[in-house]
Short mmCIF file of C-alpha atoms in Angstrom, two decimals:
data_model
loop_
_atom_site.label_atom_id
_atom_site.label_comp_id
_atom_site.label_asym_id
_atom_site.label_seq_id
_atom_site.Cartn_x
_atom_site.Cartn_y
_atom_site.Cartn_z
CA PRO D 1 113.64 129.88 121.00
CA ILE D 2 117.60 129.66 123.22
CA PRO D 3 116.30 131.35 126.48
CA THR D 4 117.63 134.73 128.05
CA LEU D 5 120.10 133.84 131.20
CA ALA D 6 120.42 138.11 132.67
CA GLY D 7 116.65 137.04 134.63
CA ARG D 8 118.06 133.57 136.07
CA PHE D 9 121.44 135.91 136.53
CA ARG D 10 120.31 138.29 138.58
CA ALA D 11 117.87 136.68 140.71
CA MET D 12 120.62 134.70 142.60
CA THR D 13 122.03 136.68 145.78
CA LEU D 14 125.49 137.40 147.13
CA SER D 15 124.07 135.62 149.30
CA SER D 16 123.14 132.74 147.58
CA ARG D 17 126.29 132.98 145.57
CA VAL D 18 128.10 132.25 148.63
CA VAL D 19 126.21 129.15 150.05
CA ILE D 20 126.01 128.00 146.14
CA TRP D 21 130.22 127.77 146.40
CA THR D 22 130.59 126.88 150.25
CA SER D 23 128.43 123.45 148.99
CA LEU D 24 130.05 123.54 145.72
CA LEU D 25 133.71 122.57 147.69
CA LEU D 26 132.61 120.96 149.82
CA GLY D 27 129.26 118.17 149.19
CA ALA D 28 129.26 118.41 145.65
CA GLY D 29 130.72 114.98 145.09
CA MET D 30 128.03 112.96 148.23
CA LEU D 31 125.74 114.82 145.88
CA VAL D 32 125.61 113.36 143.03
CA ALA D 33 126.36 109.77 145.07
CA TYR D 34 123.04 110.73 146.34
CA TRP D 35 120.94 111.29 143.00
CA GLN D 36 123.07 108.54 141.10
CA SER D 37 122.26 105.59 144.43
CA LYS D 38 118.20 106.59 143.59
CA ALA D 39 117.43 104.41 140.55
CA PRO D 40 118.57 100.36 140.63
CA PRO D 41 121.89 99.61 137.26
CA ALA D 42 119.32 98.73 133.73
CA ASP D 43 121.84 95.47 133.07
CA ASP D 44 125.59 94.06 134.23
CA THR D 45 126.78 96.33 131.76
CA VAL D 46 126.30 99.32 134.06
CA ALA D 47 126.10 97.70 137.27
CA ARG D 48 129.66 97.33 137.09
CA LEU D 49 130.41 101.13 134.72
CA SER D 50 128.40 102.36 137.54
CA SER D 51 132.16 101.75 139.94
CA ALA D 52 134.25 103.45 137.22
CA PRO D 53 135.64 106.78 137.04
CA HIS D 54 134.15 109.75 136.00
CA ALA D 55 138.08 110.30 134.58
CA VAL D 56 140.34 111.72 131.72
CA SER D 57 138.46 115.19 132.16
CA ALA D 58 138.64 118.64 132.29
CA PRO D 59 141.22 119.41 135.70
CA LYS D 60 139.53 119.80 138.70
CA PRO D 61 142.41 121.73 141.08
CA VAL D 62 142.31 120.64 145.45
CA GLN D 63 141.74 124.37 146.07
CA ALA D 64 139.88 126.68 143.35
CA GLU D 65 140.10 130.40 143.84
CA LEU D 66 136.17 131.03 144.05
CA SER D 67 134.45 133.48 141.79
CA PRO D 68 131.25 133.86 140.64
CA PRO D 69 130.15 130.48 139.09
CA VAL D 70 127.71 131.52 135.50
CA ALA D 71 128.64 133.88 133.50
CA GLN D 72 126.94 136.65 132.44
CA PRO D 73 126.40 137.96 128.85
CA ALA D 74 126.78 141.62 128.80
CA GLY D 75 124.30 143.49 128.60
CA GLY D 76 121.36 140.11 129.82
CA MET D 77 121.44 139.36 125.65
CA SER D 78 120.17 136.58 125.24
CA VAL D 79 121.95 133.67 123.40
CA GLU D 80 121.64 131.50 120.08
CA PRO D 81 124.83 129.44 118.66
CA ARG D 82 126.25 130.59 115.52
CA THR D 83 129.20 129.73 113.51
CA THR D 84 131.77 132.01 115.16
CA ARG D 85 135.30 130.40 113.49
CA ASN D 86 137.95 132.79 113.01
CA VAL D 87 138.50 132.27 109.37
CA ALA D 88 142.26 133.34 109.60
CA ARG D 89 143.41 132.05 112.68
CA ASP D 90 142.73 128.33 114.93
CA ILE D 91 142.86 130.07 118.04
CA SER D 92 141.74 126.40 119.23
CA ARG D 93 144.45 124.62 117.23
CA GLU D 94 146.60 127.20 119.39
CA PHE D 95 145.39 127.13 122.79
CA ARG D 96 145.78 122.95 122.25
CA LEU D 97 149.38 123.14 121.29
CA SER D 98 150.97 125.60 123.46
CA ARG D 99 152.81 125.32 125.90
CA ASN D 100 152.60 128.65 127.08
CA TYR D 101 149.81 130.73 128.52
CA ALA D 102 151.20 134.12 129.04
CA ASP D 103 152.32 134.13 124.89
CA TYR D 104 149.36 132.65 124.44
CA ALA D 105 147.07 135.25 126.23
CA ALA D 106 149.25 138.09 124.60
CA GLY D 107 149.02 136.66 120.96
CA ILE D 108 144.84 136.98 121.67
CA HIS D 109 144.08 139.39 123.57
CA ALA D 110 143.49 141.78 121.26
CA MET D 111 141.45 139.65 119.30
CA ALA D 112 139.70 139.53 122.12
CA GLU D 113 139.31 143.23 123.06
CA GLN D 114 137.35 143.94 119.18
CA GLY D 115 135.12 141.24 119.91
CA ASP D 116 136.65 138.36 117.88
CA PRO D 117 134.33 135.31 119.96
CA ASP D 118 136.55 132.59 119.71
CA ALA D 119 139.91 134.91 121.03
CA GLN D 120 136.84 135.60 123.93
CA TYR D 121 136.71 132.25 124.86
CA TYR D 122 140.05 131.18 124.97
CA LEU D 123 141.84 134.25 126.39
CA PHE D 124 138.83 132.51 129.60
CA ALA D 125 139.90 129.41 129.33
CA ALA D 126 143.69 129.76 129.16
CA LEU D 127 143.06 132.51 131.61
CA ASP D 128 140.85 129.51 133.77
CA PHE D 129 143.28 126.99 133.05
CA CYS D 130 146.04 128.84 135.22
CA ASP D 131 143.96 129.71 137.79
CA ARG D 132 142.58 127.22 138.98
CA GLU D 133 145.71 124.45 138.33
CA TYR D 134 148.81 127.08 138.57
CA GLY D 135 146.20 128.39 142.14
CA ALA D 136 146.09 125.06 143.57
CA LEU D 137 149.55 124.07 143.48
CA PHE D 138 152.23 127.45 143.12
CA ARG D 139 149.05 129.99 145.85
CA LEU D 140 150.80 130.61 149.42
CA PRO D 141 148.34 132.58 152.21
CA ASN D 142 148.99 136.75 152.24
CA GLN D 143 149.09 136.82 148.05
CA ARG D 144 153.05 134.82 147.77
CA TRP D 145 153.58 132.19 145.65
CA ARG D 146 155.94 128.54 145.88
CA THR D 147 158.49 128.26 143.76
CA LEU D 148 159.15 125.44 140.95
CA ASP D 149 161.83 123.83 143.44
CA GLN D 150 159.20 123.66 146.69
CA ALA D 151 156.15 123.06 145.11
CA LEU D 152 158.20 119.96 143.12
CA ALA D 153 159.09 119.31 146.82
CA ARG D 154 155.43 118.54 148.23
CA ALA D 155 154.24 117.08 145.29
CA ALA D 156 157.33 114.60 146.28
CA VAL D 157 155.21 113.45 149.15
CA ARG D 158 151.28 114.04 149.04
CA PRO D 159 149.38 111.02 147.22
CA THR D 160 147.00 113.60 145.44
CA GLU D 161 149.64 114.88 143.11
CA ASN D 162 152.51 114.50 141.62
CA THR D 163 155.94 116.31 139.84
CA ARG D 164 155.39 115.18 136.38
CA TRP D 165 152.15 117.81 136.63
CA VAL D 166 153.71 120.32 138.12
CA GLU D 167 156.25 121.24 136.03
CA ARG D 168 153.94 121.11 133.12
CA VAL D 169 151.36 123.49 134.98
CA TYR D 170 154.51 125.87 136.35
CA ALA D 171 155.70 126.13 132.19
CA THR D 172 152.60 126.47 131.20
CA CYS D 173 151.58 129.24 134.06
CA HIS D 174 154.23 131.27 135.37
CA THR D 175 154.74 133.80 133.42
CA LEU D 176 151.41 134.22 133.29
CA MET D 177 150.34 133.97 136.27
CA GLN D 178 153.56 135.79 137.97
CA ASN D 179 153.75 138.78 135.33
CA GLN D 180 151.03 140.00 133.18
CA ARG D 181 148.22 138.41 134.87
CA ASN D 182 145.95 141.85 135.80
CA ARG D 183 145.98 143.03 132.56
CA TYR D 184 143.93 140.24 131.56
CA GLY D 185 140.97 140.72 134.13
CA ASP D 186 138.63 138.18 135.05
CA ALA D 187 138.70 135.64 133.27
CA ARG D 188 134.80 135.18 133.62
CA ASP D 189 133.86 138.07 131.47
CA TRP D 190 135.72 137.27 128.68
CA LEU D 191 133.12 133.53 129.04
CA ALA D 192 129.92 135.97 129.30
CA LYS D 193 131.67 138.13 126.15
CA ALA D 194 131.83 134.52 124.21
CA THR D 195 128.19 133.29 125.34
CA ALA D 196 126.68 136.50 124.39
CA SER D 197 128.27 136.82 120.81
CA GLY D 198 126.93 133.47 120.99
CA HIS D 199 130.01 130.96 120.79
CA SER D 200 128.73 126.92 120.78
CA VAL D 201 131.40 125.92 123.23
CA ALA D 202 130.89 128.90 125.20
CA ILE D 203 127.05 127.77 125.29
CA ALA D 204 128.72 124.85 126.08
CA LYS D 205 130.42 125.98 129.66
CA THR D 206 128.47 128.16 131.20
CA ALA D 207 125.25 125.54 130.86
CA ASN D 208 127.42 123.46 133.17
CA ASP D 209 128.65 126.47 135.24
CA MET D 210 124.41 126.80 135.83
CA LEU D 211 123.63 123.15 135.94
CA ILE D 212 126.34 123.07 139.29
CA ALA D 213 124.97 126.20 140.68
CA ASP D 214 120.63 125.12 139.95
CA VAL D 215 121.66 122.06 141.70
CA MET D 216 123.68 123.79 143.97
CA ALA D 217 121.18 125.93 145.11
CA ARG D 218 118.67 123.67 145.80
CA ALA D 219 120.52 121.78 148.42
CA ALA D 220 120.93 124.94 150.15
CA SER D 221 117.09 125.24 149.66
CA GLN D 222 116.61 121.94 151.05
CA LEU D 223 114.31 120.91 147.52
CA GLU D 224 115.72 117.72 146.23
CA GLN D 225 115.13 118.95 142.13
CA PRO D 226 117.40 120.40 140.26
CA ASP D 227 115.85 122.83 137.66
CA ASN D 228 118.11 121.48 134.59
CA SER D 229 116.01 122.21 132.23
CA VAL D 230 117.78 126.24 130.58
CA PRO D 231 120.66 124.77 130.92
CA ARG D 232 119.50 121.64 128.61
CA GLU D 233 118.08 123.87 126.51
CA LEU D 234 122.01 125.98 126.08
CA LEU D 235 123.43 122.39 125.65
CA ALA D 236 121.06 121.24 123.07
CA ALA D 237 122.09 124.48 120.91
CA ALA D 238 125.12 124.10 121.50
CA VAL D 239 125.77 120.48 120.71
CA GLU D 240 124.06 122.34 116.62
CA SER D 241 127.82 123.47 115.94
CA ARG D 242 129.20 119.58 116.53
CA ASP D 243 132.24 121.48 117.53
CA PRO D 244 134.32 118.86 120.20
CA ALA D 245 134.44 120.61 122.71
CA VAL D 246 131.34 120.43 122.34
CA PHE D 247 130.69 117.40 123.71
CA TRP D 248 133.49 117.44 125.69
CA LEU D 249 131.32 119.10 128.14
CA ILE D 250 128.11 117.80 127.44
CA GLY D 251 129.96 114.38 128.30
CA GLU D 252 131.29 116.15 131.59
CA ALA D 253 127.78 117.49 132.61
CA GLN D 254 126.11 113.97 132.68
CA PRO D 255 126.30 113.21 136.53
CA LEU D 256 124.29 116.11 136.67
CA LEU D 257 121.77 115.46 133.63
CA VAL D 258 121.43 111.39 134.44
CA ALA D 259 120.37 110.18 138.11
CA GLU D 260 121.46 106.44 137.07
CA ALA D 261 125.69 105.67 138.37
CA GLY D 262 126.19 103.26 135.20
CA THR D 263 124.52 105.20 133.08
CA VAL D 264 126.26 108.31 133.86
CA THR D 265 129.77 106.43 132.59
CA LEU D 266 128.03 104.87 129.67
CA ASN D 267 127.06 108.12 128.29
CA GLN D 268 129.95 110.47 129.53
CA TRP D 269 132.51 107.78 128.24
CA ALA D 270 130.87 107.41 124.73
CA TRP D 271 130.63 111.81 124.78
CA TRP D 272 134.51 112.01 125.88
CA LEU D 273 135.12 109.31 122.89
CA LEU D 274 132.86 111.23 120.14
CA ALA D 275 135.06 114.49 121.38
CA CYS D 276 138.05 111.97 120.10
CA GLN D 277 136.45 111.09 116.80
CA HIS D 278 135.42 114.69 115.89
CA GLY D 279 139.16 116.45 116.67
CA TYR D 280 139.00 116.75 120.75
CA ASP D 281 142.88 116.96 121.93
CA CYS D 282 142.76 113.25 123.14
CA GLY D 283 146.81 112.18 122.49
CA ALA D 284 149.32 111.08 124.23
CA ASP D 285 150.25 114.58 125.37
CA SER D 286 147.31 116.20 126.02
CA LEU D 287 147.00 117.92 129.46
CA LEU D 288 143.49 115.75 129.80
CA VAL D 289 145.50 112.57 129.33
CA GLU D 290 149.23 113.97 131.45
CA PHE D 291 146.46 115.37 134.34
CA SER D 292 144.35 111.76 134.82
CA CYS D 293 147.32 109.30 134.66
CA ARG D 294 149.04 111.82 137.06
CA LEU D 295 147.93 108.92 139.58
CA ASP D 296 147.52 106.30 137.34
CA GLN D 297 150.65 103.55 137.56
CA LEU D 298 149.49 101.64 134.69
CA CYS D 299 149.27 104.84 132.28
CA GLN D 300 151.65 104.40 129.31
CA VAL D 301 154.22 106.79 128.05
CA ASP D 302 151.58 106.86 123.99
CA GLU D 303 148.57 106.57 126.70
CA THR D 304 145.54 108.50 124.76
CA VAL D 305 142.09 109.07 126.12
CA GLU D 306 141.21 105.83 123.97
CA SER D 307 143.79 103.99 125.05
CA TYR D 308 143.28 104.37 128.59
CA ALA D 309 138.75 103.68 128.16
CA ARG D 310 140.63 100.56 126.68
CA ARG D 311 142.55 99.46 129.20
CA TYR D 312 140.07 100.59 132.20
CA PHE D 313 136.73 98.97 131.60
CA GLN D 314 138.25 96.40 128.95
CA THR D 315 135.01 94.05 128.33
CA ASP D 316 132.31 96.72 129.30
CA TYR D 317 134.42 99.19 126.39
CA ALA D 318 132.45 97.58 124.09
CA ALA D 319 129.13 98.73 125.72
CA ILE D 320 130.96 102.49 125.46
CA ALA D 321 131.43 102.40 121.82
CA ALA D 322 128.29 101.07 120.81
CA ARG D 323 126.62 104.28 122.36
CA THR D 324 129.21 106.44 120.99
CA ALA D 325 128.28 105.45 117.71
CA GLU D 326 124.86 105.92 118.59
CA LEU D 327 125.79 109.38 120.12
CA ALA D 328 127.17 110.35 116.45
CA ALA D 329 123.85 108.71 114.16
CA ALA D 330 122.06 110.40 117.07
CA ILE D 331 123.56 114.46 116.17
CA ASP D 332 124.15 113.43 112.30
CA SER D 333 120.15 112.74 112.09
CA GLY D 334 118.72 115.54 114.55
CA SER D 335 117.42 113.56 116.86
CA TRP D 336 120.56 113.90 119.78
CA ALA D 337 117.44 114.71 122.24
CA GLN D 338 116.02 111.23 123.04
CA PRO D 339 116.56 109.82 126.52
CA GLY D 340 120.62 108.54 127.35
CA LEU D 341 122.08 111.46 125.41
CA ILE D 342 120.50 114.92 126.66
CA GLU D 343 119.05 113.55 129.50
CA ARG D 344 116.75 115.05 131.96
CA ARG D 345 116.51 113.27 136.15
CA PRO D 346 113.50 111.61 135.80
#
């Protein structure tokens, strides 16, 4: 049975949330590195991969706006994944193609309010992206904003930023953030509604948030072993949808699911390539590639997620491709939960 989430969320006190997010911003990387260092590499390929980047991921801002880390389904509903695609509109494709989230959000807001799970999740995704990325690049103290020229000048002298990325975020989010943001409310309220409706990608996103919250709560309590059984069950349910966005999110979760650093990289890139093979937006114009290439001078104008992996890993790419094939076969046969696919820490 799919677990009920409400009890887990209600158990988190306000002080726990503060501790969780303070720890997340300051120590998540160190914590993951600690667990990854506890097991020796299994072979030479895994050893080499242990130093590889867990990159080409969803953009993570330097200064994220603090918000509750876990979306609570309304009314404490149990979460049962089901087919939620809107047959009249491909809302996820519209999201991938959109370069103006103000127009996109306005176009699906009424559908989200009427209970369409696709619209609810992708409204969350658009709002969450702009809250994080536009906020990180343009927000100033006292509710003021940088101009585009100011943000470009700042990016030109900062090693962690890129002017092309600043322009992309500005074009995508400026109108939404400056003129329309308040009408849509808290982005995570839409995630909670989509999760409660059984939207598979929303469930996977909620599971990832729970993994982070569990790790931080355990760290605050000085307990070494995080309890990730509930988010793992949610990921297990979500993967049945075969939605490529679910595959990508499972890849992002690997550092919190697998103890061995090299295996993290192997699994992570395998899940990401599997997502690409099933239609995830991994092309040269995708946000994912543009974000990842903002600091990589070797990226080509036609770079894709797959070409990025081939170029970076070189001879080790064959091991990632083999794991990708294993994942595809395991999911097709219903045996995806074997060790190394969605894996609990030993």
